[in-house]
Coordinates of N, CA and C in Angstrom, one line a residue:
Chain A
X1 N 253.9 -107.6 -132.1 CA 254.5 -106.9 -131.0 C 256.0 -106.7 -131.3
X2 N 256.7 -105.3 -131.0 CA 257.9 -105.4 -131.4 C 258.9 -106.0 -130.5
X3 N 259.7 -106.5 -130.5 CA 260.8 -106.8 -129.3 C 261.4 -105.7 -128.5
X4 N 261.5 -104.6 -129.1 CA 261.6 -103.5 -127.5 C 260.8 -102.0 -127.9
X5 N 259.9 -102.3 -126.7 CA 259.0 -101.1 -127.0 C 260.1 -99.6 -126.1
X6 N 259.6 -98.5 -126.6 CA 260.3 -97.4 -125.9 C 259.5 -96.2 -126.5
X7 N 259.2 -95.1 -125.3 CA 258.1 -94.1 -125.7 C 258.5 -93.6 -126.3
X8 N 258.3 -92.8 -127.7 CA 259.0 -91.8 -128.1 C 258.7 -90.3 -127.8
X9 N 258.5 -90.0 -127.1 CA 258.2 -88.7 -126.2 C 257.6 -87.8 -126.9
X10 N 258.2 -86.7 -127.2 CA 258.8 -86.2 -126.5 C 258.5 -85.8 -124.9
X11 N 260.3 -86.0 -124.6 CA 259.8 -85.2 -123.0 C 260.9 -84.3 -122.8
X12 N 259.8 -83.4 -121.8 CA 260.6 -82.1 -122.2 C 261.3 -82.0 -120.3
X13 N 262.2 -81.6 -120.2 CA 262.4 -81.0 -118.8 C 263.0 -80.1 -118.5
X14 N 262.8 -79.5 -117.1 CA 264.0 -78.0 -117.2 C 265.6 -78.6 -116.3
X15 N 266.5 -77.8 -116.9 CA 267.8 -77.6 -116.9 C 267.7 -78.2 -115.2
X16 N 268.7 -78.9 -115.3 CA 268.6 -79.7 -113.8 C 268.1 -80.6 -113.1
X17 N 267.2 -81.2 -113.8 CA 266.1 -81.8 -113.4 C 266.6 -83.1 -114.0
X18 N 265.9 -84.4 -113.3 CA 266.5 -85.7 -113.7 C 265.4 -86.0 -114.8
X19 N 265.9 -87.1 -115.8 CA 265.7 -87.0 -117.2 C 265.7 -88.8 -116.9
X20 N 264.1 -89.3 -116.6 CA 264.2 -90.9 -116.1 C 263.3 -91.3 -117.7
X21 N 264.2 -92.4 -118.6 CA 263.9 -93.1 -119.5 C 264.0 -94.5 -119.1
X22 N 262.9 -95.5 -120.4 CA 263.1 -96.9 -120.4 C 262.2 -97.5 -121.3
X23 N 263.0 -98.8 -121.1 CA 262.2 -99.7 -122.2 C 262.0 -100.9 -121.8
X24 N 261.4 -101.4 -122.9 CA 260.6 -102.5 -122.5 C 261.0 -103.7 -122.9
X25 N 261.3 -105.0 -123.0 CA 261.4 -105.9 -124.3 C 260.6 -107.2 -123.8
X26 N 260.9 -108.1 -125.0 CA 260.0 -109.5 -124.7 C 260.6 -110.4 -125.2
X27 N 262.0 -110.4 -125.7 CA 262.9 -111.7 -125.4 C 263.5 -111.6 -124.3
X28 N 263.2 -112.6 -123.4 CA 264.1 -113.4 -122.2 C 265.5 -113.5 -122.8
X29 N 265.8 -113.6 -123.9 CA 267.2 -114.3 -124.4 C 268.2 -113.0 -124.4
X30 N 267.9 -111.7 -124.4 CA 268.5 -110.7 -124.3 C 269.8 -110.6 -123.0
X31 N 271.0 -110.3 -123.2 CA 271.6 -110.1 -122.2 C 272.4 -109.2 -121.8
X32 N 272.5 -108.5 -123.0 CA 273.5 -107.2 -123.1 C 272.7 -105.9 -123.4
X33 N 272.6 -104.9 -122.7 CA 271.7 -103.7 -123.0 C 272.8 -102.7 -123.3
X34 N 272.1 -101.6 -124.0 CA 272.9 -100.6 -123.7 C 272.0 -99.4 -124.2
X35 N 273.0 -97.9 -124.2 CA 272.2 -96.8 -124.0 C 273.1 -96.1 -124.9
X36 N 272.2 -95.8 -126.2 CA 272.9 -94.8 -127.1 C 272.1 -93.2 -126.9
X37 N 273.0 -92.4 -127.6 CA 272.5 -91.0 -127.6 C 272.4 -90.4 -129.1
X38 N 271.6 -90.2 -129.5 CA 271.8 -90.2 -131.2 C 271.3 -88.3 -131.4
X39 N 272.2 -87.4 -131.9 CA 271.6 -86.1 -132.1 C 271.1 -86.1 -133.6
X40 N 270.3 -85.3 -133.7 CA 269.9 -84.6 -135.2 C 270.4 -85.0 -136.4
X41 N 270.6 -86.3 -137.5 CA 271.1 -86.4 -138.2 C 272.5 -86.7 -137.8
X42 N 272.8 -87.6 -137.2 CA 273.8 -88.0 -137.1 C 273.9 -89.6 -136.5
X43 N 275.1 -90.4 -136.6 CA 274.8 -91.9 -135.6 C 274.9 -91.7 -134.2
X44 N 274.4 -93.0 -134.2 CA 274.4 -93.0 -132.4 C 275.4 -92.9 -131.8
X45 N 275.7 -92.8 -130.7 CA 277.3 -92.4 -129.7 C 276.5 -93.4 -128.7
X46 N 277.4 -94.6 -128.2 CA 277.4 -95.5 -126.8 C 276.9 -94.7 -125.8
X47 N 276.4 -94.6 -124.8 CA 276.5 -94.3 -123.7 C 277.2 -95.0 -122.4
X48 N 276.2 -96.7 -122.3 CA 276.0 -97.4 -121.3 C 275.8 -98.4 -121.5
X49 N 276.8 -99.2 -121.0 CA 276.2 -100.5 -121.4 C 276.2 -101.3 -120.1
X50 N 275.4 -102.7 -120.2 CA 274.8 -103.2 -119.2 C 275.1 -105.1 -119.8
X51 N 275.5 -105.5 -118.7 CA 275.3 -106.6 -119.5 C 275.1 -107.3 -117.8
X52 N 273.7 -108.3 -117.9 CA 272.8 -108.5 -117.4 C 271.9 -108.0 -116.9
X53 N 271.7 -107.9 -115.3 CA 270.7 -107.3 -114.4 C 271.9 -106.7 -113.5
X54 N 271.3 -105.0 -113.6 CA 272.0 -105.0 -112.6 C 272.2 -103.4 -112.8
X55 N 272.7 -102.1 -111.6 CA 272.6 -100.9 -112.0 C 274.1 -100.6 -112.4
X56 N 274.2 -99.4 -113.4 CA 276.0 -99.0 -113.6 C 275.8 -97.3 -113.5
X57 N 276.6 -96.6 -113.1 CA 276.9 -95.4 -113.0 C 277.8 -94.9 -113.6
X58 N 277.7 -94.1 -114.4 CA 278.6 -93.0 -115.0 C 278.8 -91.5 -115.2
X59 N 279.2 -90.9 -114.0 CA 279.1 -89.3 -113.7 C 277.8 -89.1 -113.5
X60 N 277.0 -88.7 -114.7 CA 275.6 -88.4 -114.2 C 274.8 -89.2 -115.0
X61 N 275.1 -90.5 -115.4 CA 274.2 -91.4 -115.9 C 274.1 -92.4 -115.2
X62 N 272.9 -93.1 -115.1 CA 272.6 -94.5 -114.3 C 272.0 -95.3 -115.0
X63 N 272.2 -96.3 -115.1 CA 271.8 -97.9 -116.1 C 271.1 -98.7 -114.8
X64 N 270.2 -98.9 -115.2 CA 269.7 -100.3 -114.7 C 268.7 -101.2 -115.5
X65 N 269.3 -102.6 -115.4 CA 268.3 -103.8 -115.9 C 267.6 -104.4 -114.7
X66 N 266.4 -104.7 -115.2 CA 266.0 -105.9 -114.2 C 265.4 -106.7 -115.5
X67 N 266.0 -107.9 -115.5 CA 266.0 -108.7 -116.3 C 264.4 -109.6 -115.7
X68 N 263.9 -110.0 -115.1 CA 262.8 -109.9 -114.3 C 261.5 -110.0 -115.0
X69 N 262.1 -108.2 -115.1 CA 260.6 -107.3 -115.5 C 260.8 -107.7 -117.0
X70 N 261.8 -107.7 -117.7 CA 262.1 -106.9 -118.9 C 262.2 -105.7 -119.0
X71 N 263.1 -104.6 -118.7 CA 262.3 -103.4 -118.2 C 263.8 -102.6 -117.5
X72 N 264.5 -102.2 -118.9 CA 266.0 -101.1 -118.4 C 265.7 -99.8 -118.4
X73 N 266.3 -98.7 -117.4 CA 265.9 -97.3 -117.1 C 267.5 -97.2 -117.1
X74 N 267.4 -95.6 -118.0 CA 268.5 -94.8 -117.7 C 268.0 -93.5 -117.1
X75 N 268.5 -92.9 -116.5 CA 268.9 -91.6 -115.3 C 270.1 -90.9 -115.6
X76 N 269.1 -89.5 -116.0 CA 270.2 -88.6 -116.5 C 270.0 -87.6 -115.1
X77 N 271.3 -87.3 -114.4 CA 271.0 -86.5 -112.9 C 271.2 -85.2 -113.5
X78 N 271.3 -84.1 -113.0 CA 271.5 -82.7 -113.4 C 271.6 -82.2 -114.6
X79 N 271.0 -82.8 -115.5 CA 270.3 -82.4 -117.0 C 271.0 -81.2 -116.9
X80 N 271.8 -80.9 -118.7 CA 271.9 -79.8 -119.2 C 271.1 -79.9 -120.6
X81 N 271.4 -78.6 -121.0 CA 270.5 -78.1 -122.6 C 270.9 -79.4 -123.9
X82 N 272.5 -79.5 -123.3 CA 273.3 -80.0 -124.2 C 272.9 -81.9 -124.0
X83 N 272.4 -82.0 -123.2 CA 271.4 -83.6 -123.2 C 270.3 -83.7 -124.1
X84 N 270.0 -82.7 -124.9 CA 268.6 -82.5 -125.7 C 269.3 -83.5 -126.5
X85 N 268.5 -84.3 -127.0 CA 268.6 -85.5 -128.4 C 267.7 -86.5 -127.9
X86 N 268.0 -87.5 -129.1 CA 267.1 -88.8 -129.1 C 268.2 -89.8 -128.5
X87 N 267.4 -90.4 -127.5 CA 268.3 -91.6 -126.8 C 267.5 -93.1 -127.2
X88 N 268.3 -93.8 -127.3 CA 267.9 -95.4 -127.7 C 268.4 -96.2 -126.8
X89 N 267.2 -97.2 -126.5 CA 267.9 -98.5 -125.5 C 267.9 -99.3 -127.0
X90 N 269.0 -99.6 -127.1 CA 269.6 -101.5 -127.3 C 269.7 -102.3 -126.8
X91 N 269.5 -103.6 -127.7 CA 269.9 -104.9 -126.7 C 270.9 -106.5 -127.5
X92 N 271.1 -107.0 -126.8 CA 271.4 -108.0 -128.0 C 271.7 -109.3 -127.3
X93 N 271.0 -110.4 -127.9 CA 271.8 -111.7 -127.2 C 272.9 -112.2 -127.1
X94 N 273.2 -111.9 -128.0 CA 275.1 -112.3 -128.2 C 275.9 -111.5 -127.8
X95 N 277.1 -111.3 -127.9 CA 277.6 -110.0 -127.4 C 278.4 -109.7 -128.6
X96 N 277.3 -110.0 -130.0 CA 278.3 -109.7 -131.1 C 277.1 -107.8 -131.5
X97 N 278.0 -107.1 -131.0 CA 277.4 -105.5 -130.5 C 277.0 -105.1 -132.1
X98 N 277.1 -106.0 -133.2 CA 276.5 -105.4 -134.5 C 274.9 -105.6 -134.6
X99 N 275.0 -106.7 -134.3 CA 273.2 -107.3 -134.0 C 272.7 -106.6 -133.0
X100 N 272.2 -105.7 -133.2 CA 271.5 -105.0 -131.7 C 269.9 -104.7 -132.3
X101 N 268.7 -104.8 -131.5 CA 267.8 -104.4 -131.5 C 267.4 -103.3 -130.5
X102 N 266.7 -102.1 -131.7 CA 267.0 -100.7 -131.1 C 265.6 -100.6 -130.7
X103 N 265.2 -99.9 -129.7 CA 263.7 -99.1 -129.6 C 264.0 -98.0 -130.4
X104 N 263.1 -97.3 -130.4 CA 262.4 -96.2 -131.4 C 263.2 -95.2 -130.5
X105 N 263.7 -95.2 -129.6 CA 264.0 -93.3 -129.4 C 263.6 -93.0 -128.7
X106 N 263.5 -92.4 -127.5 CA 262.8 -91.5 -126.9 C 263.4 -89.8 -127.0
X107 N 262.7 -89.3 -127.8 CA 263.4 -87.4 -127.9 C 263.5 -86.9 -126.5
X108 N 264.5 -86.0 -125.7 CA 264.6 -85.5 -124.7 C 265.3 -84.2 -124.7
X109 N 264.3 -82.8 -124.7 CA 264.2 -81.9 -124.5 C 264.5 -81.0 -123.3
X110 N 265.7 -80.3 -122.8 CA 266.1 -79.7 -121.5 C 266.3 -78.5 -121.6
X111 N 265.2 -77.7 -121.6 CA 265.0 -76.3 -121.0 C 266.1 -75.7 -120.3
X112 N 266.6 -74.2 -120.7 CA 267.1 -73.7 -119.7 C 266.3 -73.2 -118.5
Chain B
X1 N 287.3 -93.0 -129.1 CA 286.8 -94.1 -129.6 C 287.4 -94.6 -131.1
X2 N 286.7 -95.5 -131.7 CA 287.1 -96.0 -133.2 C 286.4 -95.0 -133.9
X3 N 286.5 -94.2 -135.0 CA 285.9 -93.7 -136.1 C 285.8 -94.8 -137.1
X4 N 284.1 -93.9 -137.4 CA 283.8 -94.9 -139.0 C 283.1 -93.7 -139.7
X5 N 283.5 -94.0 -140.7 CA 283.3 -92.8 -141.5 C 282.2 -93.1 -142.4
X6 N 281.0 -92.6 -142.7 CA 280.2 -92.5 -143.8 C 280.0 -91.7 -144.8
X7 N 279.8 -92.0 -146.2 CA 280.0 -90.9 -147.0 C 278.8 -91.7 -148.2
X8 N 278.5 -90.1 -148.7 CA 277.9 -89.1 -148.6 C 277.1 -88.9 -147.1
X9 N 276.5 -87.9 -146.8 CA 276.1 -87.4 -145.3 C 274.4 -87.3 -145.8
X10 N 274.2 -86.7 -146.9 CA 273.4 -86.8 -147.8 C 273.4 -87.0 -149.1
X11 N 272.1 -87.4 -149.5 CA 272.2 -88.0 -151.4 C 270.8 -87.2 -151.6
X12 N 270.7 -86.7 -152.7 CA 268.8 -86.9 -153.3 C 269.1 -86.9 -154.8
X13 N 268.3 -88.0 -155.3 CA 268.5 -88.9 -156.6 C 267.2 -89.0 -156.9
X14 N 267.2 -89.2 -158.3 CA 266.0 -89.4 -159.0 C 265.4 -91.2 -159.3
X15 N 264.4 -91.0 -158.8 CA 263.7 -92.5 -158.8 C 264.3 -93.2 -160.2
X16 N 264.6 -94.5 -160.0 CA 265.2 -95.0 -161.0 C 266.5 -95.2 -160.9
X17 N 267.5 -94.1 -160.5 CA 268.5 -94.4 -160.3 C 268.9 -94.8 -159.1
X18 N 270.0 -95.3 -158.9 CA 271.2 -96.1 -158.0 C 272.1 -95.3 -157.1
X19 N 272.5 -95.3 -155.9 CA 273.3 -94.5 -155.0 C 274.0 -95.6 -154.4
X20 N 275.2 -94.9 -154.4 CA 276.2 -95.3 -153.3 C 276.5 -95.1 -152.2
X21 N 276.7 -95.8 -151.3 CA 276.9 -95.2 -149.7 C 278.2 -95.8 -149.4
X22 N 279.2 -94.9 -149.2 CA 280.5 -96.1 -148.0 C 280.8 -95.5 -146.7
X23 N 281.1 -96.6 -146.2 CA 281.5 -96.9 -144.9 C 282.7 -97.0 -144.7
X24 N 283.6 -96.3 -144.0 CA 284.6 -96.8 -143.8 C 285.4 -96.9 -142.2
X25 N 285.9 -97.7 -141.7 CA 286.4 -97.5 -141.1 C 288.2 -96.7 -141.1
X26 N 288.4 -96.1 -139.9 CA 289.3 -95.3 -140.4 C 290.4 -95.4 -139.4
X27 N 290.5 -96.2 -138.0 CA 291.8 -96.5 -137.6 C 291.9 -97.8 -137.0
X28 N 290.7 -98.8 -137.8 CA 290.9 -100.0 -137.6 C 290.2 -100.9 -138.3
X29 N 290.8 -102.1 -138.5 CA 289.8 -103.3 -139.4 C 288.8 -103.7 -138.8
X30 N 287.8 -104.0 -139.8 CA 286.6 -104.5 -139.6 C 286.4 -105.5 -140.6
X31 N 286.3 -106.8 -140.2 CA 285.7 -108.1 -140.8 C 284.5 -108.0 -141.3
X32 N 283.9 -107.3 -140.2 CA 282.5 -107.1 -140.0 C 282.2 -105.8 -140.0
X33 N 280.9 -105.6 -141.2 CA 280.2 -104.4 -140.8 C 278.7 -104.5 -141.2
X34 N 278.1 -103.6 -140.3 CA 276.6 -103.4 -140.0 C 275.7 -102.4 -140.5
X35 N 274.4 -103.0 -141.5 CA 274.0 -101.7 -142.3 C 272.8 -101.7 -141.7
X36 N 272.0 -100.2 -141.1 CA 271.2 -100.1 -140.7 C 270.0 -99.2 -141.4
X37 N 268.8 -99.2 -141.2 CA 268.0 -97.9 -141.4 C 266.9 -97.4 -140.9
X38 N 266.9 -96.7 -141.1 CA 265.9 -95.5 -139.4 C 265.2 -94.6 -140.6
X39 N 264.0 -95.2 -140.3 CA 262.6 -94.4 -140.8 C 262.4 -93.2 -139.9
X40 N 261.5 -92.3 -140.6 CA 261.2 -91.2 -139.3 C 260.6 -91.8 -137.7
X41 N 261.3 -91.7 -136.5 CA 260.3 -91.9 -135.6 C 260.2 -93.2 -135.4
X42 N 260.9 -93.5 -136.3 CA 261.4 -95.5 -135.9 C 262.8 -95.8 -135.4
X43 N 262.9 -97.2 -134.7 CA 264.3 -97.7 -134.6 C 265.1 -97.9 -135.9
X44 N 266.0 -98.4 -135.4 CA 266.8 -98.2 -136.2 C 266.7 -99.7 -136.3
X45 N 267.1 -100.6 -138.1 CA 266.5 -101.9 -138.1 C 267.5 -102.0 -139.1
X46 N 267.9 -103.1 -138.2 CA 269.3 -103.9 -139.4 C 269.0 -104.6 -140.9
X47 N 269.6 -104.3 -141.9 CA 269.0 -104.7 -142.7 C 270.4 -106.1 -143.2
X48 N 271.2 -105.6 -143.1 CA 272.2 -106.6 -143.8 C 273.7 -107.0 -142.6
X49 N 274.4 -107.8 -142.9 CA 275.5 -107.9 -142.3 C 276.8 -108.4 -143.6
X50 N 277.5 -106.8 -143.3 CA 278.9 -107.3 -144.3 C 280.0 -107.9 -143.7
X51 N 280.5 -109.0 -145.0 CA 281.5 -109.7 -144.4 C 282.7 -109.2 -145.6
X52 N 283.8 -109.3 -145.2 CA 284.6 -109.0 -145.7 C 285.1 -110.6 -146.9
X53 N 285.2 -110.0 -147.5 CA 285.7 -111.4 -149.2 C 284.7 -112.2 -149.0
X54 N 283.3 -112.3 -148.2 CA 282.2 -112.8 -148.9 C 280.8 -112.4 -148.5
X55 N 279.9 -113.1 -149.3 CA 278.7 -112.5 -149.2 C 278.0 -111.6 -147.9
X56 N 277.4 -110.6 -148.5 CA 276.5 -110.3 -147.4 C 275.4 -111.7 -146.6
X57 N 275.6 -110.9 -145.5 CA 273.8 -111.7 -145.2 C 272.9 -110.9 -144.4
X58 N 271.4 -110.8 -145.9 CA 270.5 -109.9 -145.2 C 269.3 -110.3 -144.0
X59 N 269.0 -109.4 -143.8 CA 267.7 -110.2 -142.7 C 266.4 -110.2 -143.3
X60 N 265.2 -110.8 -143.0 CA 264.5 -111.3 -143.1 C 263.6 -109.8 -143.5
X61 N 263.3 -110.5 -144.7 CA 262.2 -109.0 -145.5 C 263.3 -108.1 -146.1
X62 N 264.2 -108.0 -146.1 CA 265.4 -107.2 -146.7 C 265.5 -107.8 -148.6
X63 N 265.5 -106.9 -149.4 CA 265.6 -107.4 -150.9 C 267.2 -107.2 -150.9
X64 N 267.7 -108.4 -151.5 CA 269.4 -108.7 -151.6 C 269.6 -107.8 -153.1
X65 N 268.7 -108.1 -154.1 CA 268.7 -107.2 -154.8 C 268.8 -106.3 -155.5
X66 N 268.1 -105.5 -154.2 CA 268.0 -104.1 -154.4 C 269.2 -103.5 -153.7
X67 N 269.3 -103.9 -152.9 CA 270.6 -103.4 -151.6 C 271.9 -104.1 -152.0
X68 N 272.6 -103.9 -152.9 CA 273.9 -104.3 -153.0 C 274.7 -104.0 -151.8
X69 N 275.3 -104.7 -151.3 CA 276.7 -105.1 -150.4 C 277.9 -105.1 -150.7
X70 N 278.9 -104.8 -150.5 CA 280.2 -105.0 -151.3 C 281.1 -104.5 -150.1
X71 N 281.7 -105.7 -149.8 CA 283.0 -105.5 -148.2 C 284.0 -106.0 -149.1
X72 N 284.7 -105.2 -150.0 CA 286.1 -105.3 -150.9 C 287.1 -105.2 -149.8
X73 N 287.7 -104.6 -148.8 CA 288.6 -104.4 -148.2 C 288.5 -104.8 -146.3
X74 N 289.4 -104.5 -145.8 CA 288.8 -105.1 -144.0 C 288.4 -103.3 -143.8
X75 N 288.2 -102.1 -144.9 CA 288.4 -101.1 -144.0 C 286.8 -100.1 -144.9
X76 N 286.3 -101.1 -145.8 CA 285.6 -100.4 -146.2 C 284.8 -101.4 -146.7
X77 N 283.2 -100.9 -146.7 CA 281.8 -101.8 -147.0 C 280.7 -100.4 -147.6
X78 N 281.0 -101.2 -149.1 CA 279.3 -99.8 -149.7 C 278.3 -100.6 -149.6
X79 N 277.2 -99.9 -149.5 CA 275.7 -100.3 -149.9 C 275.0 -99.4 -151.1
X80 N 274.8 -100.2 -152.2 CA 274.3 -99.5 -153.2 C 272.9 -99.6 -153.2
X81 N 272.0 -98.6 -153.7 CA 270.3 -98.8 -153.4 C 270.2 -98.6 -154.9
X82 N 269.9 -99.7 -155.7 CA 269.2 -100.2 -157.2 C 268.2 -99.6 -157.4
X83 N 268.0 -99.1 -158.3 CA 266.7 -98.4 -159.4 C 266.1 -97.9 -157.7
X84 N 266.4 -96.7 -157.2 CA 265.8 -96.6 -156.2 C 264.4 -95.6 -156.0
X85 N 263.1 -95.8 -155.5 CA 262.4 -95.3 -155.2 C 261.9 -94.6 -154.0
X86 N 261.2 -93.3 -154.0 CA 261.0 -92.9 -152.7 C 260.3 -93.4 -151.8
X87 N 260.2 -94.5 -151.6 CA 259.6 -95.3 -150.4 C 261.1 -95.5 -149.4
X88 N 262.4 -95.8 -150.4 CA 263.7 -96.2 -150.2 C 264.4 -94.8 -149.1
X89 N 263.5 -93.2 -149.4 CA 264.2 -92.5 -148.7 C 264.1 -93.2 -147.6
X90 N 265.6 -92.9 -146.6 CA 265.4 -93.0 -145.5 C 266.9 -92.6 -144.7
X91 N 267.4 -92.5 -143.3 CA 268.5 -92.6 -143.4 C 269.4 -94.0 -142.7
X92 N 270.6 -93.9 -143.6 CA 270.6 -95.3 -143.5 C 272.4 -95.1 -142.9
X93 N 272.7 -96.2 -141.7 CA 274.0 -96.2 -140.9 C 274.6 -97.2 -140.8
X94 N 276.0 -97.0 -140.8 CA 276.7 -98.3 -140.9 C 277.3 -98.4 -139.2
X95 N 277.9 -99.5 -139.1 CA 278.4 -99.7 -137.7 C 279.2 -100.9 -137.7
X96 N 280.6 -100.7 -137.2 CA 281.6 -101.6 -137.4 C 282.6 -101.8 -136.1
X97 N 282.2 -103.2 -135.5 CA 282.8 -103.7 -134.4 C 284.5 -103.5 -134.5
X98 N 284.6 -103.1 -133.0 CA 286.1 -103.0 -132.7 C 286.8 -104.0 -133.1
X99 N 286.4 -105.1 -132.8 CA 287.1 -106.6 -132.7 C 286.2 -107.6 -132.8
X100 N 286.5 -109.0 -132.8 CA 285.5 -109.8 -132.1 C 285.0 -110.2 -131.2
X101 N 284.1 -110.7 -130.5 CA 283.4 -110.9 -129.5 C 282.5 -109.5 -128.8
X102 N 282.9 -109.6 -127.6 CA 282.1 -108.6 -126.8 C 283.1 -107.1 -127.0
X103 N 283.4 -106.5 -128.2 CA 283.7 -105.0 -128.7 C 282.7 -104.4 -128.5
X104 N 282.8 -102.8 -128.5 CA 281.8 -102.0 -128.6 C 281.7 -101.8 -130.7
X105 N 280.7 -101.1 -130.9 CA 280.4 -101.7 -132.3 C 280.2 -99.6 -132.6
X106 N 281.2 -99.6 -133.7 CA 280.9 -97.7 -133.6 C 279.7 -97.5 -135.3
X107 N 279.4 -96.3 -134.6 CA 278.4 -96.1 -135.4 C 278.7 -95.0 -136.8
X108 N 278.6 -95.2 -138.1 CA 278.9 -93.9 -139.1 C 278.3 -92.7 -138.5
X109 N 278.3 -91.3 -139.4 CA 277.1 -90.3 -139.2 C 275.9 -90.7 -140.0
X110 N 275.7 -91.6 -140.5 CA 274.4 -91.6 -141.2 C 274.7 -90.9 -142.7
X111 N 273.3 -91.5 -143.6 CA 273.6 -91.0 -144.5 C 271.8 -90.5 -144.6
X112 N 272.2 -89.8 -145.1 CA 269.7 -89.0 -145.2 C 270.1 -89.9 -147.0
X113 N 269.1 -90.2 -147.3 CA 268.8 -90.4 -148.8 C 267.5 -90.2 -149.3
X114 N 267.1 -89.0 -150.1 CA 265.8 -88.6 -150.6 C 265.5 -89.3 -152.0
X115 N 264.8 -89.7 -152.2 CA 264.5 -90.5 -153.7 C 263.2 -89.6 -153.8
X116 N 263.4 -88.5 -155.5 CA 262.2 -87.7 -155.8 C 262.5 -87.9 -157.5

């Protein structure tokens, strides 16, 4: 079983529309999440980060952990074209942010 | 943010031979830097951690090897891929914490590497 599962879509949606991702994991010991955006051949870019349980907002992104479930969702509100890429949940128990375990990506596709 | 710079962006080399990849950071030190690699359609999975004036340390199932390490400076860490074969394509990213503790940790562009 991997330590964080995450669908790799694709999913496709139209321009405006909310854009709801997440993942899964199965270490308890995790405490620090975060949300990268990785385009086409290139590295990842931070989005969001989360450290515990708990929701964060940024313009039109929303983070939440429930440490509980195992189980973090990001919310992308009024999706543009330019949101199309592969997003990754991270996690890491330390808060040394080199050690991170990535899910696979979920690709996200936004229609005009 | 911090830039880190990766170079080559792409490589394609002939099985057998050896490639270099560097990392650099470019408006701050790194003690520490992070080598990663992303299969198609996979996460991305750490394979080593560079330390600056000494050894790497790789993770578990990683060939030390084959994956040469080398953190000569606080501003730059290569990873060399030994007699490399195309099972080895992949693309492979570095990532080098702002500071210590709880920094955010910036990511290279990646490097694609084709082994044919």
């Amino acid at each position: 079983q991997k330590e964080v599962e995450q669908d790799p879509g694709p999913l496709s949606v139209p321009e405006g529309a909310i854009v709801s991702l997440n993942c899964t994991y199965s270490n308890s010991a995790f405490q620090y999440f975060m949300w990268y955006r990785q385009y086409s051949r290139k590295g990842p870019e931070l989005l969001m980060y989360t450290y515990s349980s708990g929701n964060k907002e940024d313009g039109r992104f929303t983070a939440q952990v429930d440490k509980s479930s195992k189980y973090i969702s990001l919310f992308i509100r009024d999706s543009q074209p330019s949101d199309s890429a592969t997003y990754l949940c991270a996690m890491s128990v330390t808060d040394s942010w080199g050690k991170l375990q990535f899910g696979a990506g979920t690709q996200v596709v936004v229609t005009p | 943010g911090a830039v880190v710079s990766q170079h080559p962006s792409w490589v394609i080399c002939k099985s057998g031979t050896s490639v270099k990849i560097e990392c650099r950071s470019l408006d701050f030190q790194a003690t520490t830097m992070f080598w990663y690699r992303q299969f198609p359609k996979q996460s991305l999975m750490l394979m080593a951690t560079s330390n600056e004036g000494s050894k790497a340390t790789y993770e578990q199932g990683v060939e030390k090897d084959k994956f040469l390490i080398n953190h000569a400076s606080l501003t730059l860490s290569t990873l060399t891929v030994t007699s490399a074969h195309p099972e080895d394509s992949s693309f492979y990213i570095c990532s080098a914490p702002l500071g210590t503790g709880n920094t955010e940790a910036f990511f290279g562009q990646g490097t694609r590497l084709t082994v044919v």
